[in-house]
PDB file of C-alpha atoms in Angstrom:
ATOM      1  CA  UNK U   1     -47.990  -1.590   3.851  1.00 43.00           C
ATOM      2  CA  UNK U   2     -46.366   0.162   0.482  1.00 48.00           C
ATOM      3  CA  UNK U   3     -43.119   1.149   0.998  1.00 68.00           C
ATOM      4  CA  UNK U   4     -44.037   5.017   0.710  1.00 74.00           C
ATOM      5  CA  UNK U   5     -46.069   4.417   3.705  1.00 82.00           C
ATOM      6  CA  UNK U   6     -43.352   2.705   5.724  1.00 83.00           C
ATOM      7  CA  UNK U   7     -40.591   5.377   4.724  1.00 86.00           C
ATOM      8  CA  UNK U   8     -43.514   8.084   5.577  1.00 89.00           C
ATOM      9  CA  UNK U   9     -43.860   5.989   9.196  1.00 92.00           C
ATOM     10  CA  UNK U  10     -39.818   5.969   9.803  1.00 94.00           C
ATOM     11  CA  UNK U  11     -39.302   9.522   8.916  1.00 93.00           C
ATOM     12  CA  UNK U  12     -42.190  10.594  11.418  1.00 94.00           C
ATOM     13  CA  UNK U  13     -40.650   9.044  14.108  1.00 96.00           C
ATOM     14  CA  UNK U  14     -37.517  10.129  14.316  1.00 96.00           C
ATOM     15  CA  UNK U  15     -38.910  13.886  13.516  1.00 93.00           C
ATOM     16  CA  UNK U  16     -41.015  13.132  16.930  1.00 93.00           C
ATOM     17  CA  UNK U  17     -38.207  11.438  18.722  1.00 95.00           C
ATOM     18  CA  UNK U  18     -34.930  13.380  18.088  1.00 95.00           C
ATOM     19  CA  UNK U  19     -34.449  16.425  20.037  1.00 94.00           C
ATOM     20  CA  UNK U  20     -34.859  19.961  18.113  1.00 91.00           C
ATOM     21  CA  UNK U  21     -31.263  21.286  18.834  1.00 93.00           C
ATOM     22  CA  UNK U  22     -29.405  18.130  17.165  1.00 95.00           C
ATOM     23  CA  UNK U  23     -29.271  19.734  13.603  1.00 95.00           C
ATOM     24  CA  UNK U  24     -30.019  22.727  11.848  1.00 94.00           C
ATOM     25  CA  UNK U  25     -33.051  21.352   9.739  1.00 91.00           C
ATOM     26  CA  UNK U  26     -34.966  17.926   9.300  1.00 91.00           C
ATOM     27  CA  UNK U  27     -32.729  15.057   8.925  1.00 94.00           C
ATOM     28  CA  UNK U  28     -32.527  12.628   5.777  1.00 94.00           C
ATOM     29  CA  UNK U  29     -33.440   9.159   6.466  1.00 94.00           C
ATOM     30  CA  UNK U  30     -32.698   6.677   4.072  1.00 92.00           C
ATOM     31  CA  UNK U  31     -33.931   3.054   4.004  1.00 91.00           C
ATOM     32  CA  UNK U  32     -32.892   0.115   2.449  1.00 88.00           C
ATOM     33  CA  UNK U  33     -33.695  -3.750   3.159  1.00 86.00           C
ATOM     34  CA  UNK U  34     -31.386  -3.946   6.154  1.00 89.00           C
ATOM     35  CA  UNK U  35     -30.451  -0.293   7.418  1.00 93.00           C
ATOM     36  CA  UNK U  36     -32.030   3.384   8.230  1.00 95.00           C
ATOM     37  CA  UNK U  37     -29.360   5.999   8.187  1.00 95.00           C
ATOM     38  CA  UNK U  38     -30.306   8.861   9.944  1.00 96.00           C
ATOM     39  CA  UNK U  39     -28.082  11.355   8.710  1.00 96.00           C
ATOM     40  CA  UNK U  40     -28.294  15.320   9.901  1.00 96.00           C
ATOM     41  CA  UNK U  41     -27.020  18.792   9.218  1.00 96.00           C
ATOM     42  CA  UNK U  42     -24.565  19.937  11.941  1.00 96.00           C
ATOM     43  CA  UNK U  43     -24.292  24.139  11.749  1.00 93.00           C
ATOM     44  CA  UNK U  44     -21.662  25.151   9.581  1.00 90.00           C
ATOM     45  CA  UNK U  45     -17.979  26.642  10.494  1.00 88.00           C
ATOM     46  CA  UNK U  46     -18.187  30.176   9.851  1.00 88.00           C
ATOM     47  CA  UNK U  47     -17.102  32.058   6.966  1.00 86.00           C
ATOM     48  CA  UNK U  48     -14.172  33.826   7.632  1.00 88.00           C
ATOM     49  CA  UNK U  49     -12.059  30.278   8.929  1.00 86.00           C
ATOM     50  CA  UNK U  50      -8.731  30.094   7.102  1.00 89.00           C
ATOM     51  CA  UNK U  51      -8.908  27.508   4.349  1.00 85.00           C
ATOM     52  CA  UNK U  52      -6.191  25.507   6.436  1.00 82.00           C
ATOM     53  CA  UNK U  53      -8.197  25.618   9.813  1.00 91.00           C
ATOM     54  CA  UNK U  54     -11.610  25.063   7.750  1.00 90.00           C
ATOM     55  CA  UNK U  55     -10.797  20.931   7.632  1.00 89.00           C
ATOM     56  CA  UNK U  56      -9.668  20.834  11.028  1.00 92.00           C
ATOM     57  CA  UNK U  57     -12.427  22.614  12.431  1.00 93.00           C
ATOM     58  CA  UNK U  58     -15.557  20.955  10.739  1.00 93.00           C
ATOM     59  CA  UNK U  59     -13.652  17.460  12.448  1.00 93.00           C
ATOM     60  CA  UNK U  60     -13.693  18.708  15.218  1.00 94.00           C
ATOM     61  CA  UNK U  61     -17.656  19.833  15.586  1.00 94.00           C
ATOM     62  CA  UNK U  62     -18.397  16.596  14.201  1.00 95.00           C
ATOM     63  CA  UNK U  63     -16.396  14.847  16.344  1.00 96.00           C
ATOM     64  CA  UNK U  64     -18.012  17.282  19.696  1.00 96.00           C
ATOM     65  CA  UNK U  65     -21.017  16.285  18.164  1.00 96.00           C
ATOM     66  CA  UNK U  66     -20.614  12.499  17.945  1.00 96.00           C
ATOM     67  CA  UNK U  67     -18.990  12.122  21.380  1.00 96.00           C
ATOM     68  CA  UNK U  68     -22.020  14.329  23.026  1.00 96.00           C
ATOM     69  CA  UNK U  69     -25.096  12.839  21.085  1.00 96.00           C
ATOM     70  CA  UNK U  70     -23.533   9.148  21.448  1.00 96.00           C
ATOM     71  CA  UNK U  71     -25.727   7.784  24.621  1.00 96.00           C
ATOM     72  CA  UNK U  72     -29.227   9.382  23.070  1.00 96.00           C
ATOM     73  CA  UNK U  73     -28.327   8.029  19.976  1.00 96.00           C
ATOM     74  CA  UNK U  74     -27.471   4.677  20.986  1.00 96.00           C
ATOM     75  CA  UNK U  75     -30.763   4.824  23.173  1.00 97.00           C
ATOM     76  CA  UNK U  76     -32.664   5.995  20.023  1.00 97.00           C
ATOM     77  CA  UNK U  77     -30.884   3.724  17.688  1.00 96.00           C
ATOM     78  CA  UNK U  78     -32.508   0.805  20.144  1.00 96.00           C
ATOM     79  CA  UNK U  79     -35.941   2.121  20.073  1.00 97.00           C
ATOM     80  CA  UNK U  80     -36.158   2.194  16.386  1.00 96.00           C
ATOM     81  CA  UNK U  81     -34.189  -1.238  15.853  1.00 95.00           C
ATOM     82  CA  UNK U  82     -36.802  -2.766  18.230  1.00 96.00           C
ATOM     83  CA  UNK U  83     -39.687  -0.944  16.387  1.00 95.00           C
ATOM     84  CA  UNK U  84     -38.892  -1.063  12.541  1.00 94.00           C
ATOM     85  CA  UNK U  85     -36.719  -4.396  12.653  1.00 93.00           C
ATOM     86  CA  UNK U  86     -33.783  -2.581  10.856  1.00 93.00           C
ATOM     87  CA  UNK U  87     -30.549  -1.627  11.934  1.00 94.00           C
ATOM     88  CA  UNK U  88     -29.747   2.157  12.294  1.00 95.00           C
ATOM     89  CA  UNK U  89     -26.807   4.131  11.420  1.00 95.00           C
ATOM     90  CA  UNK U  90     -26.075   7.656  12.010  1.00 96.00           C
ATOM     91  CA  UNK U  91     -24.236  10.101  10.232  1.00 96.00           C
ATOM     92  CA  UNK U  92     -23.810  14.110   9.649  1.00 97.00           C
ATOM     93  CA  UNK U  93     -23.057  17.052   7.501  1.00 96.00           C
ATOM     94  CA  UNK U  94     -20.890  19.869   8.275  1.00 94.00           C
ATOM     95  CA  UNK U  95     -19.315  22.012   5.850  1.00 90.00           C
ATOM     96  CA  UNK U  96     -20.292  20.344   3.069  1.00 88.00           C
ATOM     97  CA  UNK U  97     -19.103  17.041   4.404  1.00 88.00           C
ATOM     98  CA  UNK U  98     -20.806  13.774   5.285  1.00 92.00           C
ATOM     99  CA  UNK U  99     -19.361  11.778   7.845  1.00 94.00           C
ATOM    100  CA  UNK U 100     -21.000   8.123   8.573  1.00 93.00           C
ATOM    101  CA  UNK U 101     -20.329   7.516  12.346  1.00 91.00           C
ATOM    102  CA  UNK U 102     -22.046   4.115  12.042  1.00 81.00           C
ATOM    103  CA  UNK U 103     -22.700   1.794   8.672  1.00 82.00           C
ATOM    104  CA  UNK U 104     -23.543  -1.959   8.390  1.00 80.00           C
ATOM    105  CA  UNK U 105     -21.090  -3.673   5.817  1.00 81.00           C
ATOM    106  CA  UNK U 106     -23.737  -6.138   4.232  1.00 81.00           C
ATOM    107  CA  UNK U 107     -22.736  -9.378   2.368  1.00 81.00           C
ATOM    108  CA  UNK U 108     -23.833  -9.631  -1.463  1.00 81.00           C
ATOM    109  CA  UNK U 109     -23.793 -12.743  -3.520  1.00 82.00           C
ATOM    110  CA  UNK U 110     -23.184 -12.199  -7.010  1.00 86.00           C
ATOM    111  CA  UNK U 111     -22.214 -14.416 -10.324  1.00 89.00           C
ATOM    112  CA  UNK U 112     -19.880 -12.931 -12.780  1.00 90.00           C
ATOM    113  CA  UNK U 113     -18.374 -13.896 -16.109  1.00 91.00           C
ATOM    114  CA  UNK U 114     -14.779 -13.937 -16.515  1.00 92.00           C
ATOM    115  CA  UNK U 115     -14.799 -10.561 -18.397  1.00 89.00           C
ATOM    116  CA  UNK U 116     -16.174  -8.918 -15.235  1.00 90.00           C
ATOM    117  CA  UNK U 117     -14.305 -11.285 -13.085  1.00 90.00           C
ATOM    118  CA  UNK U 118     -11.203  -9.935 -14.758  1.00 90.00           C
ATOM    119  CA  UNK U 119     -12.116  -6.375 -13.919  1.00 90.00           C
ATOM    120  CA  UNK U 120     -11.983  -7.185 -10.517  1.00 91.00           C
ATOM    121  CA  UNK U 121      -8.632  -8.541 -10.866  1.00 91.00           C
ATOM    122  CA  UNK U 122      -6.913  -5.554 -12.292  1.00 90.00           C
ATOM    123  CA  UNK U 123      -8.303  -3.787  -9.745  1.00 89.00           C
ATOM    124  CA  UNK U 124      -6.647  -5.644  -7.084  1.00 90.00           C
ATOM    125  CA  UNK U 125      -3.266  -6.102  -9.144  1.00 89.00           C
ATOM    126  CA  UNK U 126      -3.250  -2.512  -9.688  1.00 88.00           C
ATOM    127  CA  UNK U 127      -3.529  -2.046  -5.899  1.00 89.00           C
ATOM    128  CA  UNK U 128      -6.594   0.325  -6.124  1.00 87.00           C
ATOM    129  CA  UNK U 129      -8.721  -2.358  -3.966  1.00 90.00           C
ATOM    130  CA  UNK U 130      -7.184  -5.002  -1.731  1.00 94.00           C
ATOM    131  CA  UNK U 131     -10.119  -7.442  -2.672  1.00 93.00           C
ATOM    132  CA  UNK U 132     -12.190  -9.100  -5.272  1.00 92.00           C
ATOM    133  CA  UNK U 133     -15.436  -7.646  -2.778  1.00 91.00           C
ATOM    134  CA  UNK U 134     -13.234  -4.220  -2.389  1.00 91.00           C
ATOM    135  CA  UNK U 135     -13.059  -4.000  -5.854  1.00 92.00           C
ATOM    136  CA  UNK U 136     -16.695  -4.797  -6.751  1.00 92.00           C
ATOM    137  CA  UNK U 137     -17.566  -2.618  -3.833  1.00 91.00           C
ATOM    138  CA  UNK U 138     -15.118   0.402  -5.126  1.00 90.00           C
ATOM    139  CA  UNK U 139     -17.171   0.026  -8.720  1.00 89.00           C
ATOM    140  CA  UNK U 140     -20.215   0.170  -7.363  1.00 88.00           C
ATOM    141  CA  UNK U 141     -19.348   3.620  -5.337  1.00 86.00           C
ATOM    142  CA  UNK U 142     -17.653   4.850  -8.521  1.00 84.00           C
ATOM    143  CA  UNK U 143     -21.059   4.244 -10.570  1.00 84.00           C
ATOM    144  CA  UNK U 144     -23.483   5.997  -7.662  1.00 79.00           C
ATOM    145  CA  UNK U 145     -21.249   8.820  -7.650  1.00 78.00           C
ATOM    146  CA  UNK U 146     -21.317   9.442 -11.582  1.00 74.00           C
ATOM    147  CA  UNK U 147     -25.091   8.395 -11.873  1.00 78.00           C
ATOM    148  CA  UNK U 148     -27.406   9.875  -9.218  1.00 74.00           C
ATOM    149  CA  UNK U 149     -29.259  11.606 -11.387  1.00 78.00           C
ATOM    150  CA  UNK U 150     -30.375   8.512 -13.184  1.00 77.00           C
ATOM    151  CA  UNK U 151     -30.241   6.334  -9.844  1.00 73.00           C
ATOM    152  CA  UNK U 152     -32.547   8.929  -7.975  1.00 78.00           C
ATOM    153  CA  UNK U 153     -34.965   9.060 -11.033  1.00 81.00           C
ATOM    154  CA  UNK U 154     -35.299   5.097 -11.114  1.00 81.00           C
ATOM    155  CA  UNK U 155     -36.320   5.301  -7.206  1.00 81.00           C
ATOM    156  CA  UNK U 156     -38.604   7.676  -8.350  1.00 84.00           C
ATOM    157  CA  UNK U 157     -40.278   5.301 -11.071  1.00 86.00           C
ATOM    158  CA  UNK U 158     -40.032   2.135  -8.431  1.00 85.00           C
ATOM    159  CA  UNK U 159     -42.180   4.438  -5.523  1.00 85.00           C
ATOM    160  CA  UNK U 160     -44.831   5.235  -8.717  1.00 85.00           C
ATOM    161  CA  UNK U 161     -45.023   1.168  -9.416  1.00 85.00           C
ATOM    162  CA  UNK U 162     -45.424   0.666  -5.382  1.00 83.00           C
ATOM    163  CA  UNK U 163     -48.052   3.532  -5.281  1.00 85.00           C
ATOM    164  CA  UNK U 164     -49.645   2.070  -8.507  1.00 86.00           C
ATOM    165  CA  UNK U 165     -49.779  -1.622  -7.149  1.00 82.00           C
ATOM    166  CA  UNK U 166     -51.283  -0.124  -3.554  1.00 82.00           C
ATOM    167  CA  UNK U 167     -53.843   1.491  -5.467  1.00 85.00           C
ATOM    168  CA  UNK U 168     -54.482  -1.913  -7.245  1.00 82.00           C
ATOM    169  CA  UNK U 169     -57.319  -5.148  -6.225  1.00 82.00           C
ATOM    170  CA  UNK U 170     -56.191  -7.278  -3.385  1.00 76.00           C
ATOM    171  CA  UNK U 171     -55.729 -10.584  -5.355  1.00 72.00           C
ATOM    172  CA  UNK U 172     -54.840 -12.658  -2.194  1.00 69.00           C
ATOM    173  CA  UNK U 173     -58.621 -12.379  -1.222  1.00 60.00           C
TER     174      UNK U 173
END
């Protein structure tokens, strides 16, 4: 099955199983190897909220939410682990915020040189990350957040090579 079909699969079924009222549109669902994060839009505060309540009050609806939503969730979360073999995390927007109530923290083997190696150990020495894997793991937030334009449109040429090879002969027959 290409992977546009699968994605197309998991995003159906969580449209069918989550109730209506949860968030104010369709959730995003992203999928990787190991996780689908489910993540919604939660209503926002209203306008006229002081600046200094405005923080205070989007933690609290996402923290109503999260405490009210947490047995159906965990119920759902089961279905689809038992269904897609994937873990599932859950997560919201509110006020222009995400919050990730549930992540997995996946191990990553990688080989580096000393120059990058050495990166890794400023970091730490600097204090900005308490590990090598911190450190590694800070750079590679730091590099999604400056690049998602060019991120989003290599996912967009990787689904066009999956769509491409689909389309393709069978050459296991």
């Amino acid at each position: 099955m290409a992977t546009d079909d699968v994605t197309a699969q998991v995003r159906g079924w969580f449209a069918g199983r989550l109730p209506g009222d949860w968030f104010t549109g369709v959730p995003e669902i992203i999928i990787d190897r190991e996780e689908i994060a489910v993540i919604g839009t939660l209503p926002d505060p209203p306008q006229d909220v002081p600046e200094a309540e405005r923080a205070a009050l989007i933690d609290g609806l996402v923290r109503r939410f999260r405490e009210e939503t947490r047995e159906r969730r965990i119920e759902i979360a089961r279905e689809a682990e038992h269904k897609f073999r994937q873990k599932v995390s859950w997560g919201v927007v509110c006020g222009g915020e995400t919050v990730m109530f549930t992540t997995l923290s996946v191990p990553v083997m990688t080989r580096l040189r000393q120059a990058e190696r050495q990166v890794l150990d400023t970091l730490v020495a600097a204090g900005v990350a308490r590990s090598r894997s911190d450190a590694l793991a800070w750079c590679v937030r730091l590099v999604g957040r400056h690049t998602d334009t060019w991120l989003a449109d290599l996912r967009e040429a990787l689904q066009h090579v999956d769509r491409v090879r689909a389309a393709g002969p069978d050459i296991n027959s």
